[in-house]
GROMACS .gro file of C-alpha atoms in nm:
model
  458
    1UNK     CA    1  10.750   5.348   8.910
    2UNK     CA    2  10.947   5.537   9.172
    3UNK     CA    3  10.825   5.909   9.162
    4UNK     CA    4  11.086   6.014   9.423
    5UNK     CA    5  11.377   5.870   9.240
    6UNK     CA    6  11.697   6.124   9.224
    7UNK     CA    7  11.924   6.250   8.970
    8UNK     CA    8  12.300   6.175   9.079
    9UNK     CA    9  12.459   6.510   9.149
   10UNK     CA   10  12.807   6.370   9.045
   11UNK     CA   11  12.703   6.375   8.665
   12UNK     CA   12  12.737   6.747   8.691
   13UNK     CA   13  13.089   6.741   8.807
   14UNK     CA   14  13.210   6.526   8.510
   15UNK     CA   15  13.000   6.736   8.244
   16UNK     CA   16  12.799   6.654   7.954
   17UNK     CA   17  12.944   6.458   7.646
   18UNK     CA   18  12.838   6.750   7.447
   19UNK     CA   19  12.958   7.041   7.667
   20UNK     CA   20  12.844   7.408   7.566
   21UNK     CA   21  13.091   7.652   7.521
   22UNK     CA   22  13.164   7.872   7.828
   23UNK     CA   23  13.144   8.241   7.777
   24UNK     CA   24  13.002   8.392   8.085
   25UNK     CA   25  13.184   8.530   8.338
   26UNK     CA   26  13.140   8.714   8.691
   27UNK     CA   27  13.053   9.047   8.514
   28UNK     CA   28  12.834   8.903   8.238
   29UNK     CA   29  12.629   8.691   8.503
   30UNK     CA   30  12.604   8.980   8.746
   31UNK     CA   31  12.463   9.204   8.490
   32UNK     CA   32  12.227   8.932   8.377
   33UNK     CA   33  12.110   8.895   8.724
   34UNK     CA   34  12.072   9.279   8.787
   35UNK     CA   35  11.906   9.333   8.445
   36UNK     CA   36  11.642   9.054   8.545
   37UNK     CA   37  11.593   9.187   8.887
   38UNK     CA   38  11.576   9.563   8.840
   39UNK     CA   39  11.258   9.657   8.661
   40UNK     CA   40  10.921   9.730   8.805
   41UNK     CA   41  11.086   9.720   9.151
   42UNK     CA   42  11.261  10.048   9.100
   43UNK     CA   43  11.082  10.204   8.825
   44UNK     CA   44  10.729  10.144   8.931
   45UNK     CA   45  10.686  10.005   9.285
   46UNK     CA   46  10.867  10.286   9.506
   47UNK     CA   47  10.602  10.527   9.418
   48UNK     CA   48  10.290  10.308   9.464
   49UNK     CA   49  10.434  10.144   9.797
   50UNK     CA   50  10.524  10.471   9.934
   51UNK     CA   51  10.184  10.643   9.866
   52UNK     CA   52   9.942  10.345   9.975
   53UNK     CA   53  10.158  10.115  10.212
   54UNK     CA   54  10.446  10.260  10.408
   55UNK     CA   55  10.523  10.620  10.330
   56UNK     CA   56  10.904  10.705  10.376
   57UNK     CA   57  10.934  10.383  10.586
   58UNK     CA   58  10.946  10.184  10.265
   59UNK     CA   59  11.308  10.194  10.295
   60UNK     CA   60  11.265   9.959  10.577
   61UNK     CA   61  11.027   9.734  10.378
   62UNK     CA   62  11.307   9.718  10.113
   63UNK     CA   63  11.569   9.614  10.358
   64UNK     CA   64  11.317   9.359  10.504
   65UNK     CA   65  11.241   9.201  10.147
   66UNK     CA   66  11.599   9.221  10.056
   67UNK     CA   67  11.696   9.018  10.379
   68UNK     CA   68  11.437   8.755  10.269
   69UNK     CA   69  11.575   8.738   9.927
   70UNK     CA   70  11.918   8.691  10.034
   71UNK     CA   71  11.836   8.417  10.263
   72UNK     CA   72  11.701   8.253   9.951
   73UNK     CA   73  11.972   8.352   9.759
   74UNK     CA   74  12.230   8.178  10.006
   75UNK     CA   75  12.053   7.841   9.926
   76UNK     CA   76  12.070   7.909   9.540
   77UNK     CA   77  12.440   7.978   9.579
   78UNK     CA   78  12.536   7.657   9.721
   79UNK     CA   79  12.335   7.468   9.494
   80UNK     CA   80  12.488   7.675   9.204
   81UNK     CA   81  12.844   7.594   9.315
   82UNK     CA   82  12.776   7.204   9.368
   83UNK     CA   83  12.553   7.114   9.074
   84UNK     CA   84  12.616   7.368   8.782
   85UNK     CA   85  12.335   7.281   8.537
   86UNK     CA   86  12.108   7.475   8.278
   87UNK     CA   87  11.804   7.343   8.466
   88UNK     CA   88  11.866   7.559   8.772
   89UNK     CA   89  11.587   7.508   9.045
   90UNK     CA   90  11.448   7.216   8.861
   91UNK     CA   91  11.790   7.044   8.890
   92UNK     CA   92  11.846   7.145   9.257
   93UNK     CA   93  11.537   6.973   9.369
   94UNK     CA   94  11.595   6.666   9.120
   95UNK     CA   95  11.908   6.601   9.313
   96UNK     CA   96  11.746   6.606   9.676
   97UNK     CA   97  11.389   6.578   9.673
   98UNK     CA   98  11.297   6.357   9.361
   99UNK     CA   99  11.186   6.375   9.028
  100UNK     CA  100  10.814   6.458   9.068
  101UNK     CA  101  10.879   6.741   9.277
  102UNK     CA  102  11.145   6.851   9.035
  103UNK     CA  103  10.905   6.817   8.749
  104UNK     CA  104  10.652   7.024   8.886
  105UNK     CA  105  10.884   7.311   9.021
  106UNK     CA  106  11.059   7.312   8.697
  107UNK     CA  107  10.700   7.380   8.500
  108UNK     CA  108  10.629   7.618   8.774
  109UNK     CA  109  10.922   7.817   8.684
  110UNK     CA  110  10.848   7.795   8.313
  111UNK     CA  111  10.490   7.901   8.379
  112UNK     CA  112  10.574   8.187   8.605
  113UNK     CA  113  10.842   8.340   8.366
  114UNK     CA  114  10.650   8.288   8.030
  115UNK     CA  115  10.354   8.483   8.216
  116UNK     CA  116  10.610   8.738   8.305
  117UNK     CA  117  10.740   8.794   7.938
  118UNK     CA  118  10.394   8.858   7.842
  119UNK     CA  119  10.330   9.109   8.128
  120UNK     CA  120  10.665   9.300   8.081
  121UNK     CA  121  10.631   9.290   7.702
  122UNK     CA  122  10.307   9.481   7.764
  123UNK     CA  123  10.442   9.715   8.001
  124UNK     CA  124  10.731   9.790   7.755
  125UNK     CA  125  10.486   9.894   7.488
  126UNK     CA  126  10.315  10.117   7.723
  127UNK     CA  127  10.663  10.303   7.803
  128UNK     CA  128  10.711  10.332   7.435
  129UNK     CA  129  10.397  10.483   7.335
  130UNK     CA  130  10.437  10.728   7.631
  131UNK     CA  131  10.790  10.849   7.495
  132UNK     CA  132  10.663  10.848   7.144
  133UNK     CA  133  10.375  11.066   7.235
  134UNK     CA  134  10.624  11.330   7.386
  135UNK     CA  135  10.755  11.348   7.034
  136UNK     CA  136  10.413  11.381   6.881
  137UNK     CA  137  10.390  11.040   6.755
  138UNK     CA  138  10.069  10.856   6.835
  139UNK     CA  139  10.025  10.494   6.740
  140UNK     CA  140   9.715  10.363   6.635
  141UNK     CA  141   9.518  10.198   6.911
  142UNK     CA  142   9.440   9.914   6.686
  143UNK     CA  143   9.791   9.798   6.660
  144UNK     CA  144   9.932   9.910   7.012
  145UNK     CA  145   9.650   9.767   7.248
  146UNK     CA  146   9.508   9.426   7.333
  147UNK     CA  147   9.141   9.359   7.241
  148UNK     CA  148   9.036   9.383   7.585
  149UNK     CA  149   9.146   9.734   7.596
  150UNK     CA  150   8.941   9.842   7.258
  151UNK     CA  151   9.229   9.743   7.020
  152UNK     CA  152   9.331   9.452   6.764
  153UNK     CA  153   9.668   9.375   6.862
  154UNK     CA  154   9.953   9.496   7.076
  155UNK     CA  155  10.200   9.482   6.788
  156UNK     CA  156  10.512   9.660   6.965
  157UNK     CA  157  10.494   9.387   7.240
  158UNK     CA  158  10.500   9.111   6.986
  159UNK     CA  159  10.785   9.262   6.790
  160UNK     CA  160  10.988   9.335   7.082
  161UNK     CA  161  10.951   8.989   7.211
  162UNK     CA  162  11.040   8.828   6.889
  163UNK     CA  163  11.345   9.067   6.850
  164UNK     CA  164  11.471   8.935   7.171
  165UNK     CA  165  11.429   8.593   7.057
  166UNK     CA  166  11.615   8.655   6.749
  167UNK     CA  167  11.917   8.796   6.931
  168UNK     CA  168  11.921   8.514   7.192
  169UNK     CA  169  11.924   8.267   6.866
  170UNK     CA  170  12.248   8.419   6.781
  171UNK     CA  171  12.435   8.252   7.055
  172UNK     CA  172  12.531   8.324   7.399
  173UNK     CA  173  12.868   8.517   7.305
  174UNK     CA  174  12.691   8.754   7.074
  175UNK     CA  175  12.365   8.784   7.258
  176UNK     CA  176  12.549   8.860   7.605
  177UNK     CA  177  12.679   9.194   7.445
  178UNK     CA  178  12.352   9.307   7.387
  179UNK     CA  179  12.218   9.231   7.723
  180UNK     CA  180  12.543   9.398   7.887
  181UNK     CA  181  12.484   9.714   7.678
  182UNK     CA  182  12.124   9.724   7.786
  183UNK     CA  183  12.159   9.669   8.160
  184UNK     CA  184  12.437   9.954   8.173
  185UNK     CA  185  12.190  10.181   8.001
  186UNK     CA  186  11.920  10.103   8.253
  187UNK     CA  187  12.179  10.148   8.560
  188UNK     CA  188  12.310  10.487   8.412
  189UNK     CA  189  11.961  10.601   8.395
  190UNK     CA  190  11.893  10.535   8.756
  191UNK     CA  191  12.209  10.676   8.819
  192UNK     CA  192  12.103  11.009   8.655
  193UNK     CA  193  11.808  11.015   8.874
  194UNK     CA  194  12.019  10.965   9.186
  195UNK     CA  195  12.276  11.232   9.098
  196UNK     CA  196  11.999  11.482   8.998
  197UNK     CA  197  11.726  11.399   9.255
  198UNK     CA  198  11.973  11.409   9.571
  199UNK     CA  199  11.984  11.786   9.539
  200UNK     CA  200  11.608  11.831   9.570
  201UNK     CA  201  11.541  11.642   9.876
  202UNK     CA  202  11.390  11.788  10.169
  203UNK     CA  203  11.421  11.626  10.482
  204UNK     CA  204  11.079  11.760  10.590
  205UNK     CA  205  10.902  11.532  10.374
  206UNK     CA  206  11.030  11.232  10.586
  207UNK     CA  207  10.870  11.386  10.895
  208UNK     CA  208  10.602  11.159  10.910
  209UNK     CA  209  10.808  10.855  10.853
  210UNK     CA  210  10.571  10.547  10.919
  211UNK     CA  211  10.227  10.681  10.835
  212UNK     CA  212  10.067  10.347  10.797
  213UNK     CA  213  10.207  10.200  11.103
  214UNK     CA  214  10.427   9.882  11.120
  215UNK     CA  215  10.185   9.697  10.935
  216UNK     CA  216  10.209   9.906  10.651
  217UNK     CA  217  10.610   9.818  10.662
  218UNK     CA  218  10.546   9.469  10.640
  219UNK     CA  219  10.262   9.492  10.379
  220UNK     CA  220  10.513   9.710  10.180
  221UNK     CA  221  10.779   9.428  10.234
  222UNK     CA  222  10.555   9.160  10.098
  223UNK     CA  223  10.473   9.373   9.783
  224UNK     CA  224  10.846   9.478   9.742
  225UNK     CA  225  10.975   9.107   9.768
  226UNK     CA  226  10.856   9.097   9.406
  227UNK     CA  227  11.137   9.348   9.316
  228UNK     CA  228  11.399   9.089   9.397
  229UNK     CA  229  11.299   8.804   9.190
  230UNK     CA  230  11.460   8.692   8.891
  231UNK     CA  231  11.805   8.587   9.039
  232UNK     CA  232  11.709   8.230   8.975
  233UNK     CA  233  11.749   8.260   8.618
  234UNK     CA  234  12.114   8.332   8.640
  235UNK     CA  235  12.161   7.979   8.772
  236UNK     CA  236  12.017   7.821   8.463
  237UNK     CA  237  12.315   7.960   8.268
  238UNK     CA  238  12.548   7.746   8.448
  239UNK     CA  239  12.655   7.534   8.155
  240UNK     CA  240  12.769   7.826   7.976
  241UNK     CA  241  12.961   7.984   8.261
  242UNK     CA  242  13.316   7.994   8.326
  243UNK     CA  243  13.430   7.822   8.651
  244UNK     CA  244  13.054   7.803   8.755
  245UNK     CA  245  13.133   7.667   9.107
  246UNK     CA  246  13.284   7.997   9.202
  247UNK     CA  247  13.129   8.256   8.945
  248UNK     CA  248  12.770   8.154   8.996
  249UNK     CA  249  12.773   8.210   9.416
  250UNK     CA  250  12.963   8.555   9.338
  251UNK     CA  251  12.723   8.673   9.069
  252UNK     CA  252  12.407   8.570   9.250
  253UNK     CA  253  12.513   8.725   9.590
  254UNK     CA  254  12.661   9.049   9.458
  255UNK     CA  255  12.361   9.113   9.224
  256UNK     CA  256  12.118   9.095   9.516
  257UNK     CA  257  12.341   9.322   9.731
  258UNK     CA  258  12.397   9.571   9.455
  259UNK     CA  259  12.004   9.588   9.374
  260UNK     CA  260  11.927   9.631   9.748
  261UNK     CA  261  12.158   9.940   9.762
  262UNK     CA  262  12.017  10.080   9.448
  263UNK     CA  263  11.649  10.016   9.593
  264UNK     CA  264  11.709  10.188   9.941
  265UNK     CA  265  11.893  10.473   9.783
  266UNK     CA  266  11.625  10.554   9.535
  267UNK     CA  267  11.333  10.506   9.792
  268UNK     CA  268  11.504  10.748  10.013
  269UNK     CA  269  11.547  10.998   9.733
  270UNK     CA  270  11.197  10.975   9.586
  271UNK     CA  271  11.022  11.024   9.927
  272UNK     CA  272  11.234  11.318   9.993
  273UNK     CA  273  11.162  11.494   9.678
  274UNK     CA  274  10.797  11.468   9.684
  275UNK     CA  275  10.546  11.415   9.982
  276UNK     CA  276  10.468  11.043   9.993
  277UNK     CA  277  10.095  11.066   9.933
  278UNK     CA  278  10.157  11.237   9.601
  279UNK     CA  279  10.369  10.941   9.463
  280UNK     CA  280  10.095  10.694   9.341
  281UNK     CA  281  10.215  10.700   8.994
  282UNK     CA  282  10.351  10.418   8.771
  283UNK     CA  283  10.640  10.626   8.665
  284UNK     CA  284  10.720  10.812   9.008
  285UNK     CA  285  11.081  10.833   8.945
  286UNK     CA  286  11.029  11.039   8.608
  287UNK     CA  287  10.737  11.210   8.756
  288UNK     CA  288  10.967  11.324   9.072
  289UNK     CA  289  11.218  11.480   8.831
  290UNK     CA  290  10.962  11.672   8.623
  291UNK     CA  291  10.804  11.772   8.975
  292UNK     CA  292  11.148  11.967   9.046
  293UNK     CA  293  11.158  12.118   8.713
  294UNK     CA  294  11.396  11.865   8.531
  295UNK     CA  295  11.205  11.727   8.221
  296UNK     CA  296  11.531  11.641   8.031
  297UNK     CA  297  11.656  11.379   8.277
  298UNK     CA  298  11.301  11.267   8.344
  299UNK     CA  299  11.278  11.211   7.976
  300UNK     CA  300  11.632  11.015   7.992
  301UNK     CA  301  11.495  10.808   8.275
  302UNK     CA  302  11.173  10.698   8.081
  303UNK     CA  303  11.420  10.602   7.772
  304UNK     CA  304  11.633  10.398   8.044
  305UNK     CA  305  11.304  10.229   8.141
  306UNK     CA  306  11.237  10.121   7.796
  307UNK     CA  307  11.582   9.979   7.774
  308UNK     CA  308  11.565   9.835   8.115
  309UNK     CA  309  11.264   9.622   8.030
  310UNK     CA  310  11.450   9.476   7.745
  311UNK     CA  311  11.690   9.309   7.989
  312UNK     CA  312  11.416   9.154   8.174
  313UNK     CA  313  11.252   9.008   7.849
  314UNK     CA  314  11.606   8.891   7.745
  315UNK     CA  315  11.682   8.700   8.072
  316UNK     CA  316  11.340   8.544   8.113
  317UNK     CA  317  11.358   8.405   7.746
  318UNK     CA  318  11.715   8.293   7.814
  319UNK     CA  319  11.656   8.117   8.136
  320UNK     CA  320  11.307   7.962   8.062
  321UNK     CA  321  11.424   7.816   7.737
  322UNK     CA  322  11.719   7.649   7.922
  323UNK     CA  323  11.500   7.506   8.173
  324UNK     CA  324  11.262   7.354   7.918
  325UNK     CA  325  11.575   7.206   7.763
  326UNK     CA  326  11.684   7.047   8.067
  327UNK     CA  327  11.339   6.893   8.116
  328UNK     CA  328  11.326   6.753   7.764
  329UNK     CA  329  11.702   6.629   7.812
  330UNK     CA  330  11.576   6.409   8.104
  331UNK     CA  331  11.272   6.280   7.871
  332UNK     CA  332  11.028   6.438   8.131
  333UNK     CA  333  10.889   6.655   7.828
  334UNK     CA  334  10.899   6.573   7.465
  335UNK     CA  335  11.257   6.546   7.299
  336UNK     CA  336  11.223   6.803   7.037
  337UNK     CA  337  11.228   7.073   7.303
  338UNK     CA  338  11.618   6.994   7.339
  339UNK     CA  339  11.692   7.041   6.983
  340UNK     CA  340  11.979   7.306   6.930
  341UNK     CA  341  12.097   7.525   6.661
  342UNK     CA  342  12.467   7.576   6.521
  343UNK     CA  343  12.522   7.813   6.809
  344UNK     CA  344  12.436   7.532   7.085
  345UNK     CA  345  12.110   7.749   7.183
  346UNK     CA  346  11.806   7.532   7.247
  347UNK     CA  347  11.603   7.682   6.952
  348UNK     CA  348  11.307   7.497   6.958
  349UNK     CA  349  11.238   7.575   7.345
  350UNK     CA  350  11.354   7.935   7.293
  351UNK     CA  351  11.085   7.969   7.001
  352UNK     CA  352  10.791   7.820   7.202
  353UNK     CA  353  10.884   8.034   7.488
  354UNK     CA  354  10.938   8.348   7.268
  355UNK     CA  355  10.626   8.292   7.068
  356UNK     CA  356  10.378   8.211   7.374
  357UNK     CA  357  10.527   8.513   7.536
  358UNK     CA  358  10.474   8.733   7.240
  359UNK     CA  359  10.104   8.593   7.187
  360UNK     CA  360  10.032   8.669   7.557
  361UNK     CA  361  10.182   9.039   7.538
  362UNK     CA  362  10.003   9.094   7.219
  363UNK     CA  363   9.650   8.950   7.275
  364UNK     CA  364   9.584   8.874   7.643
  365UNK     CA  365   9.492   9.090   7.935
  366UNK     CA  366   9.724   8.956   8.203
  367UNK     CA  367   9.682   9.206   8.474
  368UNK     CA  368   9.447   8.976   8.682
  369UNK     CA  369   9.700   8.715   8.638
  370UNK     CA  370  10.001   8.906   8.708
  371UNK     CA  371  10.046   8.747   9.084
  372UNK     CA  372  10.052   8.395   8.931
  373UNK     CA  373  10.402   8.503   8.842
  374UNK     CA  374  10.471   8.577   9.180
  375UNK     CA  375  10.326   8.275   9.346
  376UNK     CA  376  10.476   8.026   9.119
  377UNK     CA  377  10.836   8.162   9.191
  378UNK     CA  378  10.748   8.188   9.562
  379UNK     CA  379  10.650   7.794   9.566
  380UNK     CA  380  10.974   7.721   9.355
  381UNK     CA  381  11.198   7.940   9.634
  382UNK     CA  382  11.051   7.770   9.919
  383UNK     CA  383  11.100   7.419   9.754
  384UNK     CA  384  11.471   7.511   9.675
  385UNK     CA  385  11.529   7.610  10.030
  386UNK     CA  386  11.377   7.287  10.182
  387UNK     CA  387  11.573   7.096   9.920
  388UNK     CA  388  11.923   7.227  10.042
  389UNK     CA  389  11.845   7.073  10.402
  390UNK     CA  390  11.784   6.724  10.214
  391UNK     CA  391  12.073   6.758  10.006
  392UNK     CA  392  12.314   6.836  10.277
  393UNK     CA  393  12.188   6.516  10.486
  394UNK     CA  394  12.172   6.293  10.168
  395UNK     CA  395  12.524   6.434  10.024
  396UNK     CA  396  12.758   6.531  10.315
  397UNK     CA  397  13.072   6.444  10.139
  398UNK     CA  398  12.973   6.631   9.821
  399UNK     CA  399  13.244   6.885   9.720
  400UNK     CA  400  13.089   7.239   9.730
  401UNK     CA  401  13.243   7.560   9.611
  402UNK     CA  402  13.008   7.753   9.845
  403UNK     CA  403  12.849   7.651  10.167
  404UNK     CA  404  12.533   7.834  10.306
  405UNK     CA  405  12.616   7.932  10.666
  406UNK     CA  406  12.380   7.802  10.940
  407UNK     CA  407  12.208   7.514  10.794
  408UNK     CA  408  11.927   7.427  10.850
  409UNK     CA  409  11.850   7.776  11.010
  410UNK     CA  410  11.898   7.964  10.710
  411UNK     CA  411  11.701   7.751  10.446
  412UNK     CA  412  11.407   7.718  10.702
  413UNK     CA  413  11.388   8.095  10.751
  414UNK     CA  414  11.393   8.134  10.372
  415UNK     CA  415  11.133   7.881  10.321
  416UNK     CA  416  10.927   8.059  10.594
  417UNK     CA  417  10.959   8.397  10.429
  418UNK     CA  418  10.828   8.250  10.091
  419UNK     CA  419  10.528   8.086  10.273
  420UNK     CA  420  10.431   8.397  10.457
  421UNK     CA  421  10.418   8.588  10.131
  422UNK     CA  422  10.222   8.325   9.977
  423UNK     CA  423   9.965   8.338  10.247
  424UNK     CA  424   9.909   8.696  10.165
  425UNK     CA  425   9.823   8.635   9.794
  426UNK     CA  426   9.456   8.660   9.719
  427UNK     CA  427   9.232   8.337   9.680
  428UNK     CA  428   9.159   8.355   9.325
  429UNK     CA  429   9.522   8.334   9.246
  430UNK     CA  430   9.564   8.036   9.472
  431UNK     CA  431   9.302   7.869   9.278
  432UNK     CA  432   9.445   7.936   8.941
  433UNK     CA  433   9.767   7.803   9.093
  434UNK     CA  434   9.641   7.483   9.231
  435UNK     CA  435   9.443   7.421   8.881
  436UNK     CA  436   9.802   7.465   8.721
  437UNK     CA  437   9.953   7.217   8.974
  438UNK     CA  438   9.684   6.950   8.939
  439UNK     CA  439   9.740   6.983   8.545
  440UNK     CA  440  10.103   6.924   8.561
  441UNK     CA  441  10.090   6.637   8.829
  442UNK     CA  442   9.838   6.447   8.566
  443UNK     CA  443  10.065   6.518   8.278
  444UNK     CA  444  10.356   6.353   8.512
  445UNK     CA  445  10.171   6.045   8.547
  446UNK     CA  446  10.032   6.026   8.192
  447UNK     CA  447  10.354   6.098   8.016
  448UNK     CA  448  10.681   6.205   8.191
  449UNK     CA  449  10.692   5.932   8.457
  450UNK     CA  450  10.676   5.662   8.177
  451UNK     CA  451  10.942   5.829   7.962
  452UNK     CA  452  11.164   5.978   8.243
  453UNK     CA  453  11.537   5.896   8.153
  454UNK     CA  454  11.595   5.769   8.519
  455UNK     CA  455  11.304   5.536   8.489
  456UNK     CA  456  11.423   5.375   8.175
  457UNK     CA  457  11.772   5.343   8.330
  458UNK     CA  458  11.643   5.144   8.637
   0.00000   0.00000   0.00000
């Protein structure tokens, strides 16, 4: 039994016998990536980070976090142009470092994003309740709050997750239209904030630019790195993408650049409207517009936030189900997870992801576990970065649609950034994550290594 056996990258050049229809272009993938990335990073974090960590200098924090993210994305872009597979990170590591590393990282991605679905669905429910209350509608606590907070079930969180699962089950062509509309609504709402808010900026609010010192800037950057996560989900759409060797790198890089610009502009405006020490609000942008006497744009922004979170649930369900399907296709997980419906959607994997996410959002207090989502993704990002160095050495002649510049320097810097951010995560989260890794490794030796397609072929 060779736990380091690698998948042949050339099989992704020839394609699968049962190839999926390719409906996604650059525009669709860029919107999917933006829809996954832009969420709490622009709707919640700017106020919190400014008030408690960096003040107006959070703009520098956003730039630092953005640079770290671009380093990782450059590594993803080369892999996406070389081995286009719905497995994304899992496949990249499989062809470069070997099966056991790929398996653990694949499960880490699934673990992180399923947790994220529950967290975001719960947050979506909170935004919905706030909007309904402005119109005098109050949902009973029993059906809008998890048991830990005095309710029975968070029904809106469950229903919205299941609705997204239903939309995804209709097929990529149909569901992409929904996602594109939702993302455009979210971007439009943010644009309204920028257009209205820029007229209320007072430069004197930037006078104390770095109130928490340079340490606060780097602390803010560590927190704001999470604002850029989610781009890796786009890579899992490779088998449903038109000309993935060129389309995926363009979509990945452009989405990070666009999101970075949006973050910087929003940060500059929100800290210019209100003194930084008054911004410790979960809805800082809407609060800022209300503060300057613009309640209607503030209400529109809140509605945009509700739509915006839908796109994140959408992308997480989409990408996670594809990664589960890829693991199943390689016999590292039970075969039934690779079952597809008439639209070629991995329906069993999608239903499992959706129902688990819905359960977490409806019944479980995930606040204490939210950082598990971050540490799982940082772990995978660091592994993908290291994998690129190995892939270059073992497959130097392999044709690539995009080549990451300055290898191995860029991958080393990307991995170092991820490890640095992981070190700053609390000990209890590390303990939870190590327990997850141990369970995954045990399952690999008990089931996956024995049933592996590569193992049976050798």
